[in-house]
Short mmCIF file of C-alpha atoms in Angstrom, two decimals:
data_model
loop_
_atom_site.label_atom_id
_atom_site.label_comp_id
_atom_site.label_asym_id
_atom_site.label_seq_id
_atom_site.Cartn_x
_atom_site.Cartn_y
_atom_site.Cartn_z
CA UNK G 5 -16.16 -260.39 12.36
CA UNK G 6 -19.88 -259.90 12.56
CA UNK G 7 -21.49 -256.69 11.38
CA UNK G 8 -23.83 -254.83 13.73
CA UNK G 9 -27.54 -254.92 12.92
CA UNK G 10 -28.69 -251.99 10.83
CA UNK G 11 -30.11 -249.35 13.07
CA UNK G 12 -33.08 -247.23 11.98
CA UNK G 13 -32.63 -243.52 11.73
CA UNK G 14 -33.71 -241.58 14.81
CA UNK G 15 -37.45 -241.07 14.82
CA UNK G 16 -38.05 -243.39 11.88
CA UNK G 17 -38.32 -246.70 13.76
CA UNK G 18 -41.59 -245.79 15.45
CA UNK G 19 -43.10 -244.59 12.14
CA UNK G 20 -42.17 -247.85 10.42
CA UNK G 21 -43.71 -249.84 13.24
CA UNK G 22 -46.96 -247.90 13.05
CA UNK G 23 -47.09 -248.24 9.26
CA UNK G 24 -46.56 -252.01 9.55
CA UNK G 25 -49.41 -252.30 12.05
CA UNK G 26 -51.77 -250.33 9.75
CA UNK G 27 -50.79 -252.46 6.74
CA UNK G 28 -51.38 -255.69 8.66
CA UNK G 29 -54.75 -254.47 9.88
CA UNK G 30 -55.87 -253.59 6.34
CA UNK G 31 -54.62 -256.91 4.98
CA UNK G 32 -56.37 -259.00 7.58
CA UNK G 33 -59.51 -256.92 7.27
CA UNK G 34 -59.52 -257.54 3.51
CA UNK G 35 -58.91 -261.28 4.00
CA UNK G 36 -61.75 -261.47 6.47
CA UNK G 37 -64.06 -259.79 3.98
CA UNK G 38 -63.05 -262.24 1.28
CA UNK G 39 -63.52 -265.31 3.46
CA UNK G 40 -66.94 -264.11 4.61
CA UNK G 41 -68.16 -263.31 1.09
CA UNK G 42 -70.38 -266.04 -0.33
CA UNK G 43 -68.95 -268.01 -3.21
CA UNK G 44 -70.66 -267.36 -6.53
CA UNK G 45 -70.71 -269.50 -9.62
CA UNK G 46 -69.39 -267.53 -12.59
CA UNK G 47 -72.14 -267.22 -15.18
CA UNK G 48 -71.45 -267.13 -18.91
CA UNK G 49 -73.93 -265.97 -21.51
CA UNK G 50 -75.27 -268.97 -23.33
CA UNK G 51 -74.37 -267.67 -26.80
CA UNK G 52 -72.64 -270.79 -28.03
CA UNK G 53 -74.35 -272.38 -30.96
CA UNK G 54 -73.87 -275.79 -32.49
CA UNK G 55 -74.22 -276.27 -36.19
CA UNK G 56 -74.29 -279.62 -37.90
CA UNK G 57 -76.10 -278.78 -41.11
CA UNK G 58 -74.83 -277.02 -44.19
CA UNK G 59 -76.95 -273.97 -45.11
CA UNK G 60 -79.43 -274.29 -47.91
CA UNK G 61 -79.20 -272.00 -50.90
CA UNK G 62 -82.86 -271.11 -50.81
CA UNK G 63 -83.62 -270.74 -47.14
CA UNK G 64 -84.01 -267.17 -46.00
CA UNK G 65 -82.76 -268.22 -42.56
CA UNK G 66 -79.70 -270.09 -43.72
CA UNK G 67 -76.70 -270.70 -41.47
CA UNK G 68 -74.79 -267.62 -42.50
CA UNK G 69 -77.80 -265.54 -41.55
CA UNK G 70 -78.56 -267.31 -38.29
CA UNK G 71 -75.08 -266.87 -36.88
CA UNK G 72 -74.56 -263.33 -38.11
CA UNK G 73 -75.96 -260.55 -36.02
CA UNK G 74 -76.18 -257.10 -37.55
CA UNK G 75 -75.51 -253.76 -35.97
CA UNK G 76 -78.78 -251.90 -35.78
CA UNK G 77 -77.62 -249.90 -32.79
CA UNK G 78 -73.99 -249.24 -33.71
CA UNK G 79 -72.96 -245.81 -34.85
CA UNK G 80 -69.42 -246.25 -36.13
CA UNK G 81 -67.54 -248.56 -38.45
CA UNK G 82 -65.83 -250.13 -35.45
CA UNK G 83 -69.20 -250.89 -33.94
CA UNK G 84 -70.31 -252.50 -37.17
CA UNK G 85 -67.72 -255.18 -36.82
CA UNK G 86 -69.01 -256.18 -33.40
CA UNK G 87 -72.42 -257.08 -34.82
CA UNK G 88 -74.24 -256.35 -31.59
CA UNK G 89 -77.99 -256.43 -32.18
CA UNK G 90 -81.01 -258.29 -31.00
CA UNK G 91 -82.94 -257.42 -34.13
CA UNK G 92 -83.30 -260.59 -36.17
CA UNK G 93 -85.93 -259.29 -38.59
CA UNK G 94 -84.63 -259.60 -42.13
CA UNK G 95 -84.35 -256.25 -43.96
CA UNK G 96 -86.31 -257.89 -46.77
CA UNK G 97 -89.32 -258.01 -44.44
CA UNK G 98 -89.12 -254.35 -43.41
CA UNK G 99 -90.88 -251.41 -44.99
CA UNK G 100 -88.42 -248.51 -44.94
CA UNK G 101 -88.33 -245.13 -46.66
CA UNK G 102 -85.73 -242.38 -46.62
CA UNK G 103 -86.47 -238.73 -45.82
CA UNK G 104 -87.46 -238.12 -49.46
CA UNK G 105 -90.07 -240.87 -49.35
CA UNK G 106 -88.13 -243.31 -51.53
CA UNK G 107 -88.11 -247.02 -50.72
CA UNK G 108 -85.82 -248.00 -53.61
CA UNK G 109 -83.27 -249.70 -51.34
CA UNK G 110 -82.92 -252.47 -48.78
CA UNK G 111 -80.61 -251.89 -45.82
CA UNK G 112 -80.52 -252.96 -42.19
CA UNK G 113 -81.75 -249.71 -40.67
CA UNK G 114 -82.26 -246.45 -42.56
CA UNK G 115 -82.21 -244.59 -39.24
CA UNK G 116 -78.43 -245.10 -39.09
CA UNK G 117 -77.91 -242.80 -42.07
CA UNK G 118 -76.65 -239.86 -40.01
CA UNK G 119 -73.90 -241.94 -38.44
CA UNK G 120 -72.97 -243.47 -41.78
CA UNK G 121 -72.64 -239.98 -43.24
CA UNK G 122 -70.04 -239.18 -40.58
CA UNK G 123 -68.10 -242.29 -41.55
CA UNK G 124 -68.14 -241.24 -45.20
CA UNK G 125 -66.96 -237.73 -44.30
CA UNK G 126 -64.06 -239.20 -42.32
CA UNK G 127 -63.09 -241.40 -45.29
CA UNK G 128 -63.19 -238.41 -47.64
CA UNK G 129 -60.42 -236.75 -45.64
CA UNK G 130 -57.96 -239.49 -46.63
CA UNK G 131 -59.24 -239.92 -50.19
CA UNK G 132 -58.17 -236.55 -51.53
CA UNK G 133 -57.30 -237.94 -54.97
CA UNK G 134 -60.83 -239.20 -55.55
CA UNK G 135 -62.27 -235.89 -54.31
CA UNK G 136 -59.85 -234.10 -56.66
CA UNK G 137 -61.06 -236.24 -59.57
CA UNK G 138 -64.64 -235.44 -58.57
CA UNK G 139 -63.96 -231.70 -58.65
CA UNK G 140 -62.00 -231.79 -61.91
CA UNK G 141 -64.60 -233.77 -63.86
CA UNK G 142 -67.79 -232.59 -62.19
CA UNK G 143 -68.38 -229.83 -64.69
CA UNK G 144 -67.84 -232.09 -67.70
CA UNK G 145 -70.02 -234.93 -66.33
CA UNK G 146 -68.06 -237.66 -68.21
CA UNK G 147 -70.46 -240.34 -66.93
CA UNK G 148 -73.69 -238.55 -67.88
CA UNK G 149 -76.06 -241.22 -69.12
CA UNK G 150 -74.11 -244.05 -67.52
CA UNK G 151 -76.22 -246.51 -65.56
CA UNK G 152 -73.78 -248.38 -63.38
CA UNK G 153 -74.67 -251.51 -61.48
CA UNK G 154 -72.04 -252.35 -58.88
CA UNK G 155 -71.18 -255.25 -56.60
CA UNK G 156 -68.34 -254.43 -54.20
CA UNK G 157 -67.63 -254.24 -50.49
CA UNK G 158 -69.88 -251.52 -49.10
CA UNK G 159 -67.74 -249.49 -46.76
CA UNK G 160 -67.23 -245.80 -46.12
CA UNK G 161 -64.44 -245.79 -48.70
CA UNK G 162 -66.58 -247.43 -51.38
CA UNK G 163 -69.32 -244.93 -50.60
CA UNK G 164 -66.93 -242.12 -51.54
CA UNK G 165 -66.39 -243.86 -54.90
CA UNK G 166 -70.13 -244.38 -55.47
CA UNK G 167 -70.93 -240.74 -54.68
CA UNK G 168 -68.09 -239.63 -56.95
CA UNK G 169 -69.58 -241.64 -59.81
CA UNK G 170 -72.95 -240.01 -59.11
CA UNK G 171 -71.31 -236.55 -59.08
CA UNK G 172 -69.80 -237.34 -62.49
CA UNK G 173 -73.29 -237.93 -63.90
CA UNK G 174 -73.90 -241.66 -63.38
CA UNK G 175 -76.96 -243.39 -61.95
CA UNK G 176 -75.94 -246.20 -59.60
CA UNK G 177 -77.49 -249.32 -58.12
CA UNK G 178 -75.32 -251.26 -55.69
CA UNK G 179 -75.06 -254.58 -53.84
CA UNK G 180 -72.38 -256.19 -51.66
CA UNK G 181 -69.82 -258.70 -52.91
CA UNK G 182 -69.30 -260.13 -49.41
CA UNK G 183 -72.00 -261.05 -46.89
CA UNK G 184 -69.92 -259.85 -43.91
CA UNK G 185 -68.11 -256.72 -45.07
CA UNK G 186 -71.02 -254.26 -45.36
CA UNK G 187 -71.03 -251.37 -42.91
CA UNK G 188 -74.73 -251.04 -42.15
CA UNK G 189 -74.64 -247.36 -41.28
CA UNK G 190 -72.81 -246.55 -44.53
CA UNK G 191 -75.37 -248.48 -46.58
CA UNK G 192 -78.07 -246.45 -44.79
CA UNK G 193 -76.30 -243.18 -45.62
CA UNK G 194 -76.13 -244.13 -49.30
CA UNK G 195 -79.82 -245.02 -49.30
CA UNK G 196 -80.65 -241.72 -47.66
CA UNK G 197 -78.63 -239.92 -50.37
CA UNK G 198 -80.74 -241.58 -53.06
CA UNK G 199 -78.50 -244.46 -54.13
CA UNK G 200 -80.38 -247.71 -54.71
CA UNK G 201 -78.32 -249.91 -52.39
CA UNK G 202 -79.28 -253.46 -51.43
CA UNK G 203 -76.93 -254.80 -48.76
CA UNK G 204 -76.53 -255.48 -45.06
CA UNK G 205 -74.03 -257.23 -42.86
CA UNK G 206 -74.82 -260.91 -42.32
CA UNK G 207 -76.80 -261.71 -45.46
CA UNK G 208 -77.68 -265.31 -46.19
CA UNK G 209 -76.69 -266.82 -49.51
CA UNK G 210 -80.24 -266.39 -50.71
CA UNK G 211 -80.17 -262.74 -49.57
CA UNK G 212 -76.90 -262.22 -51.44
CA UNK G 213 -78.32 -263.25 -54.82
CA UNK G 214 -81.63 -261.51 -54.12
CA UNK G 215 -79.79 -258.21 -53.58
CA UNK G 216 -77.85 -258.60 -56.83
CA UNK G 217 -81.06 -259.36 -58.70
CA UNK G 218 -82.82 -256.31 -57.25
CA UNK G 219 -79.99 -254.14 -58.54
CA UNK G 220 -80.22 -255.52 -62.07
CA UNK G 221 -83.92 -256.19 -62.46
CA UNK G 222 -85.85 -252.93 -62.31
CA UNK G 223 -88.60 -251.72 -64.61
CA UNK G 224 -87.63 -248.65 -66.61
CA UNK G 225 -83.94 -248.90 -65.76
CA UNK G 226 -81.32 -250.93 -67.60
CA UNK G 227 -77.65 -251.02 -66.68
CA UNK G 228 -75.07 -250.15 -69.33
CA UNK G 229 -71.92 -250.45 -67.15
CA UNK G 230 -70.80 -253.02 -64.56
CA UNK G 231 -68.35 -252.49 -61.70
CA UNK G 232 -67.66 -255.86 -60.11
CA UNK G 233 -65.48 -257.33 -57.38
CA UNK G 234 -65.35 -261.10 -57.67
CA UNK G 235 -67.39 -261.64 -60.81
CA UNK G 236 -70.67 -262.64 -59.12
CA UNK G 237 -72.63 -259.72 -60.57
CA UNK G 238 -71.21 -260.28 -64.07
CA UNK G 239 -72.01 -263.99 -63.80
CA UNK G 240 -75.59 -263.27 -62.66
CA UNK G 241 -76.27 -260.81 -65.51
CA UNK G 242 -74.68 -263.15 -68.07
CA UNK G 243 -76.75 -266.13 -66.92
CA UNK G 244 -80.10 -264.56 -66.02
CA UNK G 245 -80.28 -261.44 -68.19
CA UNK G 246 -78.42 -262.20 -71.44
CA UNK G 247 -80.21 -259.39 -73.29
CA UNK G 248 -79.00 -256.87 -70.70
CA UNK G 249 -75.49 -258.33 -70.83
CA UNK G 250 -75.25 -257.82 -74.59
CA UNK G 251 -76.07 -254.11 -74.22
CA UNK G 252 -73.45 -253.45 -71.53
CA UNK G 253 -70.85 -250.96 -72.79
CA UNK G 254 -68.11 -252.09 -70.44
CA UNK G 255 -67.19 -254.15 -67.37
CA UNK G 256 -64.62 -253.13 -64.75
CA UNK G 257 -63.36 -255.97 -62.54
CA UNK G 258 -60.93 -255.61 -59.65
CA UNK G 259 -60.33 -259.08 -58.18
CA UNK G 260 -58.26 -262.11 -59.19
CA UNK G 261 -61.34 -264.32 -59.05
CA UNK G 262 -63.45 -262.03 -61.21
CA UNK G 263 -60.69 -261.46 -63.76
CA UNK G 264 -60.19 -265.22 -64.05
CA UNK G 265 -63.89 -265.62 -64.83
CA UNK G 266 -63.71 -262.90 -67.48
CA UNK G 267 -60.77 -264.55 -69.20
CA UNK G 268 -62.69 -267.84 -69.18
CA UNK G 269 -65.64 -266.13 -70.92
CA UNK G 270 -63.29 -264.50 -73.41
CA UNK G 271 -61.51 -267.76 -74.19
CA UNK G 272 -64.85 -269.48 -74.78
CA UNK G 273 -65.94 -266.67 -77.12
CA UNK G 274 -68.82 -265.70 -74.83
CA UNK G 275 -67.61 -262.26 -73.73
CA UNK G 276 -69.65 -259.93 -75.91
CA UNK G 277 -68.56 -256.67 -74.22
CA UNK G 278 -65.16 -255.08 -73.50
CA UNK G 279 -63.85 -255.51 -69.95
CA UNK G 280 -61.14 -253.76 -67.98
CA UNK G 281 -58.87 -255.85 -65.76
CA UNK G 282 -58.21 -253.42 -62.92
CA UNK G 283 -56.76 -256.12 -60.64
CA UNK G 284 -53.57 -256.38 -62.68
CA UNK G 285 -53.06 -252.63 -62.98
CA UNK G 286 -49.98 -251.51 -61.08
CA UNK G 287 -51.95 -249.19 -58.82
CA UNK G 288 -54.13 -252.12 -57.71
CA UNK G 289 -51.53 -254.90 -57.51
CA UNK G 290 -48.80 -253.02 -55.70
CA UNK G 291 -50.91 -250.89 -53.41
CA UNK G 292 -54.23 -252.57 -52.61
CA UNK G 293 -52.95 -256.14 -52.81
CA UNK G 294 -49.51 -255.63 -51.26
CA UNK G 295 -49.51 -252.62 -48.94
CA UNK G 296 -53.14 -252.89 -47.86
CA UNK G 297 -52.82 -256.57 -46.91
CA UNK G 298 -49.53 -255.89 -45.16
CA UNK G 299 -51.34 -253.61 -42.73
CA UNK G 300 -54.77 -255.22 -42.49
CA UNK G 301 -53.83 -258.90 -41.97
CA UNK G 302 -52.63 -258.29 -38.42
CA UNK G 303 -55.59 -256.06 -37.60
CA UNK G 304 -58.06 -258.80 -38.55
CA UNK G 305 -56.19 -261.56 -36.72
CA UNK G 306 -55.68 -259.62 -33.51
CA UNK G 307 -59.23 -258.30 -33.31
CA UNK G 308 -60.62 -261.81 -33.60
CA UNK G 309 -58.11 -263.96 -31.71
CA UNK G 310 -55.86 -261.67 -29.60
CA UNK G 311 -52.99 -263.91 -30.71
CA UNK G 312 -49.34 -262.97 -30.17
CA UNK G 313 -47.24 -263.71 -33.25
CA UNK G 314 -43.73 -263.70 -31.83
CA UNK G 315 -42.41 -267.25 -32.34
CA UNK G 316 -45.65 -268.55 -33.87
CA UNK G 317 -45.38 -270.86 -36.89
CA UNK G 318 -47.50 -269.59 -39.78
CA UNK G 319 -48.15 -271.01 -43.25
CA UNK G 320 -49.11 -268.51 -45.95
CA UNK G 321 -50.55 -270.25 -49.00
CA UNK G 322 -49.57 -268.19 -52.04
CA UNK G 323 -46.76 -265.67 -52.52
CA UNK G 324 -48.44 -263.27 -54.92
CA UNK G 325 -48.86 -259.62 -53.94
CA UNK G 326 -51.35 -260.46 -51.16
CA UNK G 327 -49.12 -263.21 -49.80
CA UNK G 328 -46.08 -260.94 -49.93
CA UNK G 329 -47.87 -258.28 -47.91
CA UNK G 330 -49.08 -260.77 -45.29
CA UNK G 331 -45.64 -262.35 -44.94
CA UNK G 332 -43.90 -259.01 -44.50
CA UNK G 333 -46.19 -258.11 -41.60
CA UNK G 334 -45.93 -261.52 -39.92
CA UNK G 335 -42.15 -261.64 -40.26
CA UNK G 336 -41.83 -258.17 -38.71
CA UNK G 337 -43.59 -259.44 -35.57
CA UNK G 338 -41.22 -262.39 -35.21
CA UNK G 339 -43.39 -265.16 -36.64
CA UNK G 340 -41.78 -268.18 -38.31
CA UNK G 341 -43.32 -268.09 -41.78
CA UNK G 342 -43.60 -270.90 -44.36
CA UNK G 343 -44.84 -270.46 -47.94
CA UNK G 344 -46.72 -272.79 -50.26
CA UNK G 345 -46.59 -271.96 -53.99
CA UNK G 346 -47.30 -273.43 -57.42
CA UNK G 347 -45.41 -270.76 -59.39
CA UNK G 348 -41.61 -271.30 -59.45
CA UNK G 349 -40.96 -267.58 -59.91
CA UNK G 350 -43.01 -266.61 -56.85
CA UNK G 351 -41.46 -269.53 -54.96
CA UNK G 352 -37.96 -268.28 -55.80
CA UNK G 353 -38.93 -264.80 -54.64
CA UNK G 354 -40.08 -266.27 -51.33
CA UNK G 355 -36.77 -268.11 -50.94
CA UNK G 356 -34.81 -264.92 -51.66
CA UNK G 357 -36.92 -263.08 -49.07
CA UNK G 358 -35.89 -265.62 -46.44
CA UNK G 359 -38.95 -267.89 -46.29
CA UNK G 360 -39.07 -271.67 -46.53
CA UNK G 361 -41.18 -272.94 -49.41
CA UNK G 362 -42.96 -276.15 -48.47
CA UNK G 363 -46.02 -278.25 -49.20
CA UNK G 364 -48.86 -277.76 -46.74
CA UNK G 365 -48.79 -281.44 -45.78
CA UNK G 366 -45.18 -281.08 -44.64
CA UNK G 367 -45.88 -278.42 -42.00
CA UNK G 368 -49.52 -278.99 -41.15
CA UNK G 369 -48.83 -278.87 -37.38
CA UNK G 370 -48.46 -275.08 -37.32
CA UNK G 371 -50.22 -272.35 -35.34
CA UNK G 372 -51.83 -270.37 -38.17
CA UNK G 373 -52.80 -271.13 -41.78
CA UNK G 374 -53.63 -268.23 -44.13
CA UNK G 375 -54.78 -268.67 -47.73
CA UNK G 376 -53.94 -266.02 -50.34
CA UNK G 377 -54.33 -267.80 -53.69
CA UNK G 378 -57.78 -267.13 -55.19
CA UNK G 379 -57.99 -270.87 -55.88
CA UNK G 380 -60.38 -273.50 -54.51
CA UNK G 381 -59.85 -276.22 -51.86
CA UNK G 382 -56.37 -275.04 -50.96
CA UNK G 383 -57.07 -276.20 -47.40
CA UNK G 384 -59.02 -279.47 -47.50
CA UNK G 385 -60.76 -281.58 -44.87
CA UNK G 386 -57.71 -283.84 -44.82
CA UNK G 387 -55.54 -280.86 -43.88
CA UNK G 388 -58.05 -279.73 -41.25
CA UNK G 389 -58.18 -283.21 -39.71
CA UNK G 390 -54.41 -283.19 -39.25
CA UNK G 391 -54.11 -279.69 -37.79
CA UNK G 392 -53.16 -279.30 -34.16
CA UNK G 393 -55.48 -278.09 -31.43
CA UNK G 394 -56.25 -274.33 -31.56
CA UNK G 395 -54.82 -273.82 -35.04
CA UNK G 396 -56.18 -270.59 -36.56
CA UNK G 397 -57.41 -270.90 -40.15
CA UNK G 398 -58.38 -267.90 -42.28
CA UNK G 399 -58.52 -266.56 -45.82
CA UNK G 400 -57.10 -263.36 -47.32
CA UNK G 401 -58.12 -264.16 -50.89
CA UNK G 402 -61.31 -262.71 -52.31
CA UNK G 403 -63.20 -265.95 -52.86
CA UNK G 404 -64.58 -268.05 -50.00
CA UNK G 405 -63.63 -271.27 -51.81
CA UNK G 406 -60.00 -271.50 -50.64
CA UNK G 407 -60.87 -273.28 -47.39
CA UNK G 408 -63.17 -276.27 -47.80
CA UNK G 409 -65.65 -275.13 -45.18
CA UNK G 410 -68.38 -277.31 -46.68
CA UNK G 411 -66.57 -280.42 -45.50
CA UNK G 412 -66.82 -279.17 -41.91
CA UNK G 413 -70.65 -279.12 -41.94
CA UNK G 414 -70.95 -282.73 -40.81
CA UNK G 415 -72.74 -284.28 -37.81
CA UNK G 416 -69.56 -285.45 -36.06
CA UNK G 417 -68.18 -281.91 -35.82
CA UNK G 418 -69.56 -279.29 -33.44
CA UNK G 419 -69.54 -275.57 -34.21
CA UNK G 420 -69.34 -272.98 -31.43
CA UNK G 421 -69.61 -269.26 -32.12
CA UNK G 422 -67.24 -267.72 -29.58
CA UNK G 423 -67.36 -264.12 -30.81
CA UNK G 424 -68.29 -262.24 -33.95
CA UNK G 425 -66.78 -263.98 -37.00
CA UNK G 426 -64.93 -266.52 -34.84
CA UNK G 427 -66.03 -270.17 -34.78
CA UNK G 428 -64.51 -273.10 -32.94
CA UNK G 429 -64.93 -276.27 -34.98
CA UNK G 430 -64.65 -279.14 -32.49
CA UNK G 431 -63.64 -282.69 -33.41
CA UNK G 432 -64.93 -285.74 -31.47
CA UNK G 433 -61.63 -286.02 -29.55
CA UNK G 434 -61.96 -282.42 -28.33
CA UNK G 435 -59.57 -280.82 -30.83
CA UNK G 436 -60.57 -277.32 -31.86
CA UNK G 437 -59.77 -275.43 -35.04
CA UNK G 438 -60.38 -271.68 -34.93
CA UNK G 439 -62.08 -270.67 -38.18
CA UNK G 440 -62.37 -266.95 -38.96
CA UNK G 441 -65.21 -265.39 -41.01
CA UNK G 442 -66.29 -268.85 -42.18
CA UNK G 443 -63.45 -268.79 -44.70
CA UNK G 444 -64.40 -265.45 -46.23
CA UNK G 445 -62.15 -262.44 -46.67
CA UNK G 446 -60.55 -261.80 -43.28
CA UNK G 447 -59.68 -258.13 -43.31
CA UNK G 448 -62.98 -256.75 -44.59
CA UNK G 449 -65.06 -259.28 -42.64
CA UNK G 450 -63.28 -258.94 -39.30
CA UNK G 451 -61.62 -255.53 -39.25
CA UNK G 452 -61.06 -252.76 -41.76
CA UNK G 453 -58.53 -251.62 -44.34
CA UNK G 454 -56.53 -248.39 -44.73
CA UNK G 455 -58.57 -245.65 -46.38
CA UNK G 456 -55.66 -244.19 -48.34
CA UNK G 457 -54.95 -247.46 -50.15
CA UNK G 458 -58.61 -247.82 -51.06
CA UNK G 459 -58.49 -244.31 -52.49
CA UNK G 460 -55.90 -245.54 -55.00
CA UNK G 461 -58.05 -248.50 -56.04
CA UNK G 462 -61.25 -246.45 -56.17
CA UNK G 463 -59.64 -243.78 -58.35
CA UNK G 464 -58.41 -246.52 -60.70
CA UNK G 465 -61.92 -247.97 -60.92
CA UNK G 466 -63.48 -244.57 -61.62
CA UNK G 467 -61.00 -243.82 -64.42
CA UNK G 468 -61.55 -247.27 -65.94
CA UNK G 469 -65.31 -246.68 -66.02
CA UNK G 470 -64.83 -243.24 -67.59
CA UNK G 471 -62.46 -244.69 -70.20
CA UNK G 472 -64.74 -247.56 -71.23
CA UNK G 473 -67.89 -245.45 -71.24
CA UNK G 474 -66.40 -242.65 -73.37
CA UNK G 475 -64.20 -244.76 -75.68
CA UNK G 476 -64.93 -244.22 -79.38
CA UNK G 477 -66.43 -247.05 -81.38
CA UNK G 478 -63.87 -249.72 -82.12
CA UNK G 479 -61.22 -248.78 -79.59
CA UNK G 480 -62.06 -251.75 -77.39
CA UNK G 481 -63.12 -255.08 -78.82
CA UNK G 482 -64.97 -257.86 -77.02
CA UNK G 483 -61.99 -258.78 -74.86
CA UNK G 484 -60.28 -258.16 -71.51
CA UNK G 485 -57.93 -255.18 -71.35
CA UNK G 486 -55.42 -253.84 -68.87
CA UNK G 487 -55.73 -250.25 -67.68
CA UNK G 488 -53.63 -248.01 -69.97
CA UNK G 489 -50.24 -247.23 -68.43
CA UNK G 490 -50.90 -243.50 -68.69
CA UNK G 491 -53.94 -243.88 -66.42
CA UNK G 492 -51.94 -245.90 -63.88
CA UNK G 493 -49.42 -243.08 -63.70
CA UNK G 494 -52.17 -240.47 -63.44
CA UNK G 495 -53.71 -242.28 -60.46
CA UNK G 496 -50.31 -242.34 -58.74
CA UNK G 497 -49.69 -238.66 -59.46
CA UNK G 498 -53.02 -237.70 -57.86
CA UNK G 499 -51.88 -239.28 -54.59
CA UNK G 500 -48.36 -237.81 -54.42
CA UNK G 501 -49.46 -234.43 -52.96
CA UNK G 502 -50.52 -236.26 -49.78
CA UNK G 503 -46.82 -236.92 -49.14
CA UNK G 504 -45.61 -233.51 -50.38
CA UNK G 505 -43.67 -235.48 -53.01
CA UNK G 506 -42.06 -233.55 -55.88
CA UNK G 507 -41.48 -235.36 -59.17
CA UNK G 508 -38.31 -234.76 -61.17
CA UNK G 509 -38.93 -233.56 -64.72
CA UNK G 510 -36.95 -234.80 -67.69
CA UNK G 511 -35.09 -232.29 -69.81
CA UNK G 512 -35.70 -232.35 -73.54
CA UNK G 513 -32.29 -233.92 -74.03
CA UNK G 514 -32.96 -236.62 -71.42
CA UNK G 515 -36.37 -237.43 -72.88
CA UNK G 516 -34.83 -237.75 -76.35
CA UNK G 517 -32.08 -240.00 -75.00
CA UNK G 518 -34.63 -242.34 -73.35
CA UNK G 519 -37.08 -242.13 -76.21
CA UNK G 520 -39.87 -240.96 -73.91
CA UNK G 521 -42.52 -238.29 -73.88
CA UNK G 522 -41.72 -235.83 -71.09
CA UNK G 523 -45.23 -236.33 -69.71
CA UNK G 524 -45.16 -240.13 -69.79
CA UNK G 525 -45.91 -242.94 -69.86
CA UNK G 526 -42.48 -243.65 -68.43
CA UNK G 527 -42.46 -247.47 -68.50
CA UNK G 528 -43.45 -249.94 -71.23
CA UNK G 529 -46.40 -252.25 -70.61
CA UNK G 530 -44.11 -255.22 -70.04
CA UNK G 531 -42.21 -253.48 -67.22
CA UNK G 532 -42.41 -255.31 -63.88
CA UNK G 533 -42.59 -252.91 -60.95
#
C-alpha cells in the first residue's frame, strides 16, 4: 500500500517556493560573479633562504645572524618570538643611551624599554616568592659589595631575578646564554633601569662571545660572583681572564651542561673557587626540569609546526627529569612515545611508566624526535639521513650539541626558512626534515615557559648567591656543592602561600620519634624525591 505524498501545511507551500527561488537566484548570481572574476596567481613572499655554508666563528654576519630577525617593533613577549623586523643593523653598530645618559649596555632597541617594563611587571605578579625575598632582605642588603656577572636566558622572569639581586645590594652585568631566547624589550627595560646588559635575540656566534666579554672586561669593575646557565661564562673567564677567575668568591650554575663542566674542572684540580650546583637541587630538578618542560614542550612544538600529536610516533632521547616531563605531556595528548636511555635505572622507570625503551636506530622512521640528554651528537647525520619525510627534530636540552646540525651544512642539502625558528632541510631526493631553533633549546627559543616555575628556580639561584657570598672563611672549599637541604625547603615554603597550602607541624613527641628538628630539614641529603 503506497503512502500519500507529504502535503505542505496550508499557506507554507507558497512561502517555501518563494524561498527556493530567492536561494537559487543568489546562488546563480554568486556563481556568475565567480566565473567572471579574472583568475589570479597566488603570490607568496619570497622569504625562503638557502644555506649551504656553515657559519664562521668570526664573521659578524654569520648564518645564525642572517636568518634571525629581531623584534624592533614588537611590544610584548609574544611578539618577540615572531621576530618581525626589517632592521638588520647590528646592535653593536648602534649608538644608544638610556634616559640617564648611560651607554653601558648593548640591546636591540632601547626605545622598547617601556614595553619591557610592562612584561617585567606582569612576571612579578606570579613570582611572589622572589618579591617576598626581596622585601625580607632589602633592609639587610646581604649582597652589598657583590659584583655579579651573569649569563642566563634574558626574559621577563630573569629580569625579576636580576632586579632582586640589585635590590639586595649587588651590581650586575648580564649577557644571554642562548642566542634566540632573549626578549628584546625586556633587555631594553633592564638597560633603562641601569643594568649593564649585553644581549639581543638573534645574535651570531661572534656576537655571543663579544657580549660575554663586554660583561667581564670593564675598566674599574671586577666581578666577584658568577651566575651561569650552561657554563659558557665560567669557561670564558677561566680561559681568558684567569686572574679574575681566581678572585671569584663563588659560582652558581643551574644547567646539566654547566655542572658537568664544573665537575670536570674540579676533577682536574683546576677549580680554584667554590661552586654551587643548583641544577641538582630538588627545587630545580623537580620543578624547572620536570613540571616546566611538561608544560612548555607542547607550546613550543605547536607554535612552530601546528602539529597534532594524537597517534603520532615520538622518540624522546633521555628519561631524566626533562624527558619525564616531555613524555608526560606527549602521552596525555595520545602520542605513541618511545624512549632512548643509557641509564638502566631511568630506563626501568620509563618501562614502568608504560613507554618502550629502544635504540634510536630501531625506530628512526617516526614523526618527531626530541633530545633531552645534555650530551653531544645524540642525533647524527646517519640518523637524519634515515628519517622519513617531514620528521620534526628538536632539542629540549640546554646545549645545542645534541643534534649534529653541523653535518647538515653541506652543499647537497638545501635549507629553507619557512617561519621564525623553523627550517626545512631538504635532501636531493626531495625529503624534508623540519629542524626547530637550529637544534637549540626549543621552549625558550620558540615559545615561553611558565613564570611560576621560573620563580622557584630564580629564588634558588638568589639564595645560592647569598649563601656563597656571605659564607665564612673555610665553609666552602674549592669544590662543587649542592644547595643545602634547608634552603631547598625554604624555597618551597615561600611558594606554598600561592596555593593557600597549610603545612602540618610536628609535635615535640613526633619530632623526637623521627629524630628531626621541628623546623627541618625533614629529609636527609640522600633522599630521592
